[in-house]
Each structure stands twice: as structure tokens, then as C-alpha cells.
XYZ file of C-alpha atoms in Angstrom:
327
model
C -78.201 9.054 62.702
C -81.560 8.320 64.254
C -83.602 10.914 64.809
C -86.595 11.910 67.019
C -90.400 10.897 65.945
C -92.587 14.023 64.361
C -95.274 15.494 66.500
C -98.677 13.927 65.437
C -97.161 11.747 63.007
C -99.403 8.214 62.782
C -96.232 6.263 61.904
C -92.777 7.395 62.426
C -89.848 5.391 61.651
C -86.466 6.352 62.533
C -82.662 4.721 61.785
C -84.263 1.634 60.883
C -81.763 -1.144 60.248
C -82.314 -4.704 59.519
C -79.782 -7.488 58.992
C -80.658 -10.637 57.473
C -77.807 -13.850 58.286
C -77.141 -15.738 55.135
C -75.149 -19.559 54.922
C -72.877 -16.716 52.260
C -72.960 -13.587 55.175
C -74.993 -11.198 56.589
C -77.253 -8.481 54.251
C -78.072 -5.547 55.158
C -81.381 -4.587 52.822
C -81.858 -1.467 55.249
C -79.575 0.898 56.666
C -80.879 4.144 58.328
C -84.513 4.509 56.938
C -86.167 7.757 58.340
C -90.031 8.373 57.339
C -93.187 9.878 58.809
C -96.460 9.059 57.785
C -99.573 10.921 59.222
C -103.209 10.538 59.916
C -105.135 10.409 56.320
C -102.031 10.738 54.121
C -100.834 9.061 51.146
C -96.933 8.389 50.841
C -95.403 7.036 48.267
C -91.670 4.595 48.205
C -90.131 4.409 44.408
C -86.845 2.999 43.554
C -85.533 0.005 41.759
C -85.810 -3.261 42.789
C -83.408 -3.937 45.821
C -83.781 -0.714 47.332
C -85.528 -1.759 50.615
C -88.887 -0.660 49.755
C -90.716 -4.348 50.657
C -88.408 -4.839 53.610
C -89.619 -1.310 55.062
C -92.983 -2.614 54.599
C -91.760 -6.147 56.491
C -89.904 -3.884 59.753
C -93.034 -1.654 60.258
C -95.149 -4.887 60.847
C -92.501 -7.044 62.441
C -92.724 -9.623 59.529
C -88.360 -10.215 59.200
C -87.571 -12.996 56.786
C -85.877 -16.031 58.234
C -82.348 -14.934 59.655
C -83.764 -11.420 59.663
C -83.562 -8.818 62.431
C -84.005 -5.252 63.169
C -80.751 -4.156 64.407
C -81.266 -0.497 64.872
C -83.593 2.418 65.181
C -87.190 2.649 66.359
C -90.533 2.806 65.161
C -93.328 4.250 66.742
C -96.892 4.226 66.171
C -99.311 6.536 67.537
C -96.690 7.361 70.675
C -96.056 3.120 71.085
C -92.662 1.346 70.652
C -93.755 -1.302 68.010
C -90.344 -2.582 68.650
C -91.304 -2.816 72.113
C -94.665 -4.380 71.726
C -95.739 -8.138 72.979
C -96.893 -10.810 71.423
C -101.029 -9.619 72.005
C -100.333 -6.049 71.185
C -98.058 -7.103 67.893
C -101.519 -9.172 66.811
C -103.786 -6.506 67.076
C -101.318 -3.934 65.726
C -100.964 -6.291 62.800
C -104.484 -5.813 61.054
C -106.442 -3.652 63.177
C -104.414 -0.417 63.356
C -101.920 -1.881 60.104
C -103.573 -4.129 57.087
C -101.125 -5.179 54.382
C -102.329 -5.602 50.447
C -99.596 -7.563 48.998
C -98.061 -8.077 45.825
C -99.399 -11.592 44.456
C -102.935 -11.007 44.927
C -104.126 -14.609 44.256
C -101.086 -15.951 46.601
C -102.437 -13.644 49.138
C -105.847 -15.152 49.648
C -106.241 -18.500 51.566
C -106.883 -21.188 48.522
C -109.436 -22.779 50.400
C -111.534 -20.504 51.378
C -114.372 -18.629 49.093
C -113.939 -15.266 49.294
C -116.561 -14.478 51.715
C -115.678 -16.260 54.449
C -111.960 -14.815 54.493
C -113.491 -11.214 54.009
C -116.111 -11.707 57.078
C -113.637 -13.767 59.045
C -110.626 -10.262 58.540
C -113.872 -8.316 59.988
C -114.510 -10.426 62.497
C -110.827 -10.724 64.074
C -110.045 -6.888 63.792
C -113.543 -4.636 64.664
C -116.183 -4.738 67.118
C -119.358 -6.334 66.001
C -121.631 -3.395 66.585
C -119.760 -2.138 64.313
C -122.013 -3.574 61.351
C -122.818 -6.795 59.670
C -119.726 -8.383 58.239
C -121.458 -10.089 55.476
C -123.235 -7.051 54.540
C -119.563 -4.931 55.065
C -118.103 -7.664 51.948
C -121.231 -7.154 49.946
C -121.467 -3.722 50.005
C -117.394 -3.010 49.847
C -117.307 -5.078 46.862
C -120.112 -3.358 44.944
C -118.090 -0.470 45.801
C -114.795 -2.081 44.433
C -116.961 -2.198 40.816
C -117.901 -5.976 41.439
C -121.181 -5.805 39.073
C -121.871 -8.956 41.059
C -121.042 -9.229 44.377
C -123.210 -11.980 45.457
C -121.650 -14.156 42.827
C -118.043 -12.960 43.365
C -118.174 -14.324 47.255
C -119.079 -17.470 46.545
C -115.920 -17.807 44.437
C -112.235 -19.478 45.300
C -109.641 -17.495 45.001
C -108.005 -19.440 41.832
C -111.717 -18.482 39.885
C -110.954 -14.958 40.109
C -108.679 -13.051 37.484
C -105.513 -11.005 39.224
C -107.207 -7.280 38.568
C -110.344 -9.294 41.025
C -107.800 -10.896 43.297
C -106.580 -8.052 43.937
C -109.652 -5.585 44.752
C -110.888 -8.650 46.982
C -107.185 -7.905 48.746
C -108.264 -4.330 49.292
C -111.363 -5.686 50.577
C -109.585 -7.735 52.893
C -107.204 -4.133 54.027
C -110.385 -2.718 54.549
C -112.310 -5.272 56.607
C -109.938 -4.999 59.233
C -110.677 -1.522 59.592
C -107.233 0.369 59.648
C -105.810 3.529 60.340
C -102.706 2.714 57.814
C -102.960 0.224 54.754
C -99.549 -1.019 53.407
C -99.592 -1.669 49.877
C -96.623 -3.832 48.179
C -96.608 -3.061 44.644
C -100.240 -3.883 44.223
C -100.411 -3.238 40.574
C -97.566 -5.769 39.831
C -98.527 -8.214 36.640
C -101.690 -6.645 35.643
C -102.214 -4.859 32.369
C -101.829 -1.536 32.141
C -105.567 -0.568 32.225
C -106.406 -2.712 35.097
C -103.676 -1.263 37.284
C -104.891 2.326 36.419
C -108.726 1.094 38.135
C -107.096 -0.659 40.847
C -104.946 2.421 42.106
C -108.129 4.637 41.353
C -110.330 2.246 43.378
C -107.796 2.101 46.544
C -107.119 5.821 46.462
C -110.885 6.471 46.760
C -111.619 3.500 49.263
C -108.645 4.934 51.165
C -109.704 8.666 51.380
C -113.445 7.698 51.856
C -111.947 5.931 55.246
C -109.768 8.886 56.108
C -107.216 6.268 56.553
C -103.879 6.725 55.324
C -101.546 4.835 52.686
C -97.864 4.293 52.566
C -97.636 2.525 48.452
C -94.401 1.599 47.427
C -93.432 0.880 43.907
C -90.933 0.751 41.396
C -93.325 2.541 39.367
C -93.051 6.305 39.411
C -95.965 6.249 37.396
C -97.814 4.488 39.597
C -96.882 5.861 43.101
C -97.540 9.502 41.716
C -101.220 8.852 41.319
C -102.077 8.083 44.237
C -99.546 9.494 46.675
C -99.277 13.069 48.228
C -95.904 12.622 48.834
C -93.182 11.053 47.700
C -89.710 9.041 49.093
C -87.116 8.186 46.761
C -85.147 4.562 48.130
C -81.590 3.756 47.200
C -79.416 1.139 48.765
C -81.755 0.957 52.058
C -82.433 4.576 52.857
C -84.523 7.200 51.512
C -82.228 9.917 49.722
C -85.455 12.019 48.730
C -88.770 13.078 50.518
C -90.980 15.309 49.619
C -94.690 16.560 47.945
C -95.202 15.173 44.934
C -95.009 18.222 42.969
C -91.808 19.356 44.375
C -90.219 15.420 43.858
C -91.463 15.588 39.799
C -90.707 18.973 38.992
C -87.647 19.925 41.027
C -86.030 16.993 41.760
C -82.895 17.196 43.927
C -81.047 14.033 44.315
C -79.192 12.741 40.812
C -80.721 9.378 41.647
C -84.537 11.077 41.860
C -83.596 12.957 38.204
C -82.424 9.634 36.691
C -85.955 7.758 37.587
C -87.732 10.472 36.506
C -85.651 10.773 33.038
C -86.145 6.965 32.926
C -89.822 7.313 32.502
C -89.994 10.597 30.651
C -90.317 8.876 27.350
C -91.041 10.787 23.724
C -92.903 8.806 21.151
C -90.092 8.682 18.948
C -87.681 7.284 22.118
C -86.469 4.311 23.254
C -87.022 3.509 27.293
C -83.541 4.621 28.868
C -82.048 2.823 32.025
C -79.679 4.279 34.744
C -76.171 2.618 33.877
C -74.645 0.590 36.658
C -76.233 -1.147 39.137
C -78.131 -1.667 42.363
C -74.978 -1.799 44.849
C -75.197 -5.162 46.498
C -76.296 -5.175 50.427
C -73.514 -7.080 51.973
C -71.687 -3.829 52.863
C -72.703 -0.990 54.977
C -72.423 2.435 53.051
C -71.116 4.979 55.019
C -70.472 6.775 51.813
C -72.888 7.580 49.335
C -74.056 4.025 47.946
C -75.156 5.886 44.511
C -71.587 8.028 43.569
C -70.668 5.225 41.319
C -73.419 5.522 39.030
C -73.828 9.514 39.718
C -73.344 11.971 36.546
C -72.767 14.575 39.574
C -70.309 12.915 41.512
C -67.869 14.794 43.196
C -64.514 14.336 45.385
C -66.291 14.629 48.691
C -68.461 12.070 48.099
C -65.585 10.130 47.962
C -64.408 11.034 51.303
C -67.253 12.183 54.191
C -70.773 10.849 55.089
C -73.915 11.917 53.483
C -75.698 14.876 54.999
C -79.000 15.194 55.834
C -80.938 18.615 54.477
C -84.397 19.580 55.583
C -84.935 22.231 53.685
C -88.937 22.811 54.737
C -91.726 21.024 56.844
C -91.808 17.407 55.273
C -89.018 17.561 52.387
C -85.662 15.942 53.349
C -82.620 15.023 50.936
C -79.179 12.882 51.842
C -76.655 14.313 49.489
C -74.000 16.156 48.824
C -75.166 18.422 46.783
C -77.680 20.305 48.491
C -81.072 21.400 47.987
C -82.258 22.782 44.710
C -79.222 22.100 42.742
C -81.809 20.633 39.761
């Protein structure tokens, strides 16, 4: 059921549905996806892979695979119909008011270009030039990134630079474009453990020192808890859980939210547990609860009548059967 935009909310999406056409039938990665994100907020997507987080990412910039469509809903940014916008407004929606950092960092980056020229040419396209010198933005945003040589570090290709270097040039890039909201696709994906901790430390504080806000999606709890405010819980193309961080880690609601979190609540003497089952494939709508198969909680109305929507308080939602607070 789609639902109308929040007040003041930056980015609002509501219903969202997308279809993608295979040669084997048609998918359907998202099916009803309600979320608000506002002005200078991080927000946080977790769930397992196949869960619709990267195709959210894909509808709120337009970007549909081939054979892919958005076949219900709307999504409105700062009072405009993106759905509705042309091909001029889509461009400088894409980048000036949206910038995407995206998974493969090195992929990301044009091979043939050194790194400055792609960072002053992002500036270029997206701001105003009075708004500064773009070389001297990518010197000075690097040596902010921890680049203890900047000079040296634009003058490089992208395949010279390690993927924890790739990837703070890619926030670089976000930032050069100078955005209200930056998108980030599992930025952290592939590097070690201690290079992912200084990448989401570096983006959180580049993000904040912007005021700009940050929709991060994951399938790292871990991850998306240190730098988000709030958190949204995907399964099977919707989010069943939203709410503040605190609330989502300590009293989680939905079975599927207390299974990710027992996942990574790991003792030094245990080994790392798994949810049994699996992802439900997409080539079905779920008008029932898409998670009741796998669900330690399941009950005989699941079985039977829709999900329902709870909104407990201001910005905490949940899309089961059980009810708030039943943790």
C-alpha cells in the first residue's frame, strides 16, 4: 500500500516496485519499498544478499538494469516526481543533488583517466565555478581523505591505486559533485577489515562535515551501524524494520532483524551461525509474509492474511505479524 511522502523529508520513497523481464520470466527484486530519508541524516539498508538493497539504490536514480522497470509507487525528492522528471532534470538530479559511491571502487573510475582529471571534471559538471577551484577542491579533499600525498596520488591511473585508495578517490568523486544525498553500495566490500573501518570513518566525517546526508546499504550489520543513525532491515524487496539504531540493536522486533543480529553476535569460543533456509526467490509476488518459512515465530495467520504495517513512533515502522515489541 503506497503511502504519502513525510513532511520535510529530502528523499521519500513510497510502494516502490520494479520488474525486471527475463528470456526465463519476469523478477520482481522490489515489491512495496517505503523509506524516508532527511536533510543531514544517515540511514542505513542491511539484509542478505538478494534483498533489494542495490536495486533501491538503482530506482532512486533511475539506473533499471536491462529489461528493468519501475512498475509502481513514487519517489519524490525535495517535493519533485523523480519518476516524473525529463531527460535534463534526471542529469542534474543524477550527481548534483544524488552522487553514487559504488561497490567496485577501481571498476568505478574511468581506466583512462588519472585521477585528477575525473575528480575536477565531477566538479566541473555538477557546481558552479565560483564555487572554488576544482583542482584545489581534489587536492585539498584528498589530504582530507588521509592521502599523505595528494599531489602524487592525482597523477595516478586508477589500476596504480590499491582498493582502500580507489575507493576514498570514489568518495572524492561523491563529493565533487557537491550533493545533498550520497548513495553508498556496499563501499567496504573486498577490503580488509582495518581498511573498511577508515573508509566508513572517513565518509561518515566527510559526510557530516557537508551536512549532507547518507543512505549506506550493506549486508554488514557491522558496518551499517557505524555510520548510520538509523536503520532499515530488507527482506524479499521491502523493508520489514525501520528504526534508530539503538532501538533496531537492542530491541529488535521483526524475527528476521533478531536472526541478523544473532548472526553476528559471535562469542570467542563460537562458531559464525547462519539463518537456515533461504533468500525466497523473486519470481513471485509475496502477498504473504516472504520470511514465515524460515521464521522460529511463525504463526497460522501468517499463513493466511497480508502483512501489516505498525508505526509505533515518529520514524520506526515494522511489517509483521507480530507486533511491536514482542522481542
Amino acid at each position: 500500500m503506497t503511502r504519502a511522502s513525510s513532511n520535510g523529508a529530502l528523499l521519500s520513497l513510497s510502494g516502490i516496485e520494479v520488474t525486471i523481464h527475463t528470456a526465463s520470466g519476469p523478477v520482481h527484486p522490489l515489491q512495496g519499498v517505503d523509506l524516508d530519508v532527511y536533510p543531514g541524516e544517515t540511514v542505513g539498508l542491511v539484509g542478505e544478499s538478494g534483498s533489494g538493497k542495490t536495486m533501491t539504490l538503482r530506482s532512486i536514480l533511475r539506473l533499471m538494469p536491462p529489461g528493468g522497470a519501475i512498475t509502481g509507487g513514487a519517489i519524490e525528492w525535495n517535493g519533485r516526481q523523480v519518476l516524473d522528471m525529463g531527460p535534463g532534470e534526471l542529469q542534474a538530479y543524477r550527481g548534483a543533488d544524488v552522487a553514487m559511491i559504488y561497490q567496485n571502487p577501481v571498476s568505478a573510475l574511468d581506466p583512462m583517466l588519472k585521477v585528477e582529471r575525473q575528480i575536477v571534471d565531477a566538479y566541473k559538471a555538477n557546481r558552479d565555478l565560483s564555487d572554488g577551484d576544482p583542482q584545489d577542491f581534489a587536492r585539498s579533499t584528498l589530504k582530507e581523505l588521509e592521502f599523505g600525498d595528494p599531489e602524487t596520488v592525482l597523477r595516478r591511473h586508477p589500476h596504480q591505486l590499491s582498493g582502500g585508495m580507489a575507493q576514498r578517490v570514489n568518495i572524492a568523486l561523491a563529493l565533487a559533485c557537491g550533493p545533498a544525498l550520497i548513495l553508498a553500495d556496499e563501499p567496504t566490500t573486498g577490503l580488509d577489515m582495518t581498511t573498511q573501518i577508515r573508509v566508513l570513518d572517513l565518509l561518515e566525517s566527510q559526510v557530516h562535515a557537508r551536512n549532507a546526508a547518507l543512505l549506506f546499504i550493506s549486508h554488514d550489520l557491522r558496518a551499517v551501524a557505524r555510520v548510520s543513525r538509523h536503520i532499515g532491515i530488507m527482506y524479499a524487496g521491502r523493508v520489514v524494520e525501520f528504526g534508530p539504531r539503538e532501538q533496531i540493536l537492542a530491541e529488535p522486533s521483526h524475527p528476521y532483524s533478531r536472526a541478523l543480529l544473532e548472526c553476528v553476535d559471535l562469542r570467542t569460543d563460537e562458531r559464525p551461525r547462519s539463518i537456515p533456509g533461504l533468500v525466497p526467490k523473486m519470481t513471485e509476488v509475496y502477498d504473504l509474509c516472504a520470511f514465515r518459512d524460515r521464521c522460529v515465530s511463525r504463526m497460522e495467520v501468517c499463513d493466511r492474511e497480508p502483512l501489516p504495517l505498525h508505526e509505533p513512533a515518529e520514524r520506526r515502522s515494522l511489517l509483521c505479524h507480530l507486533g511491536p515489541g514482542n522481542g
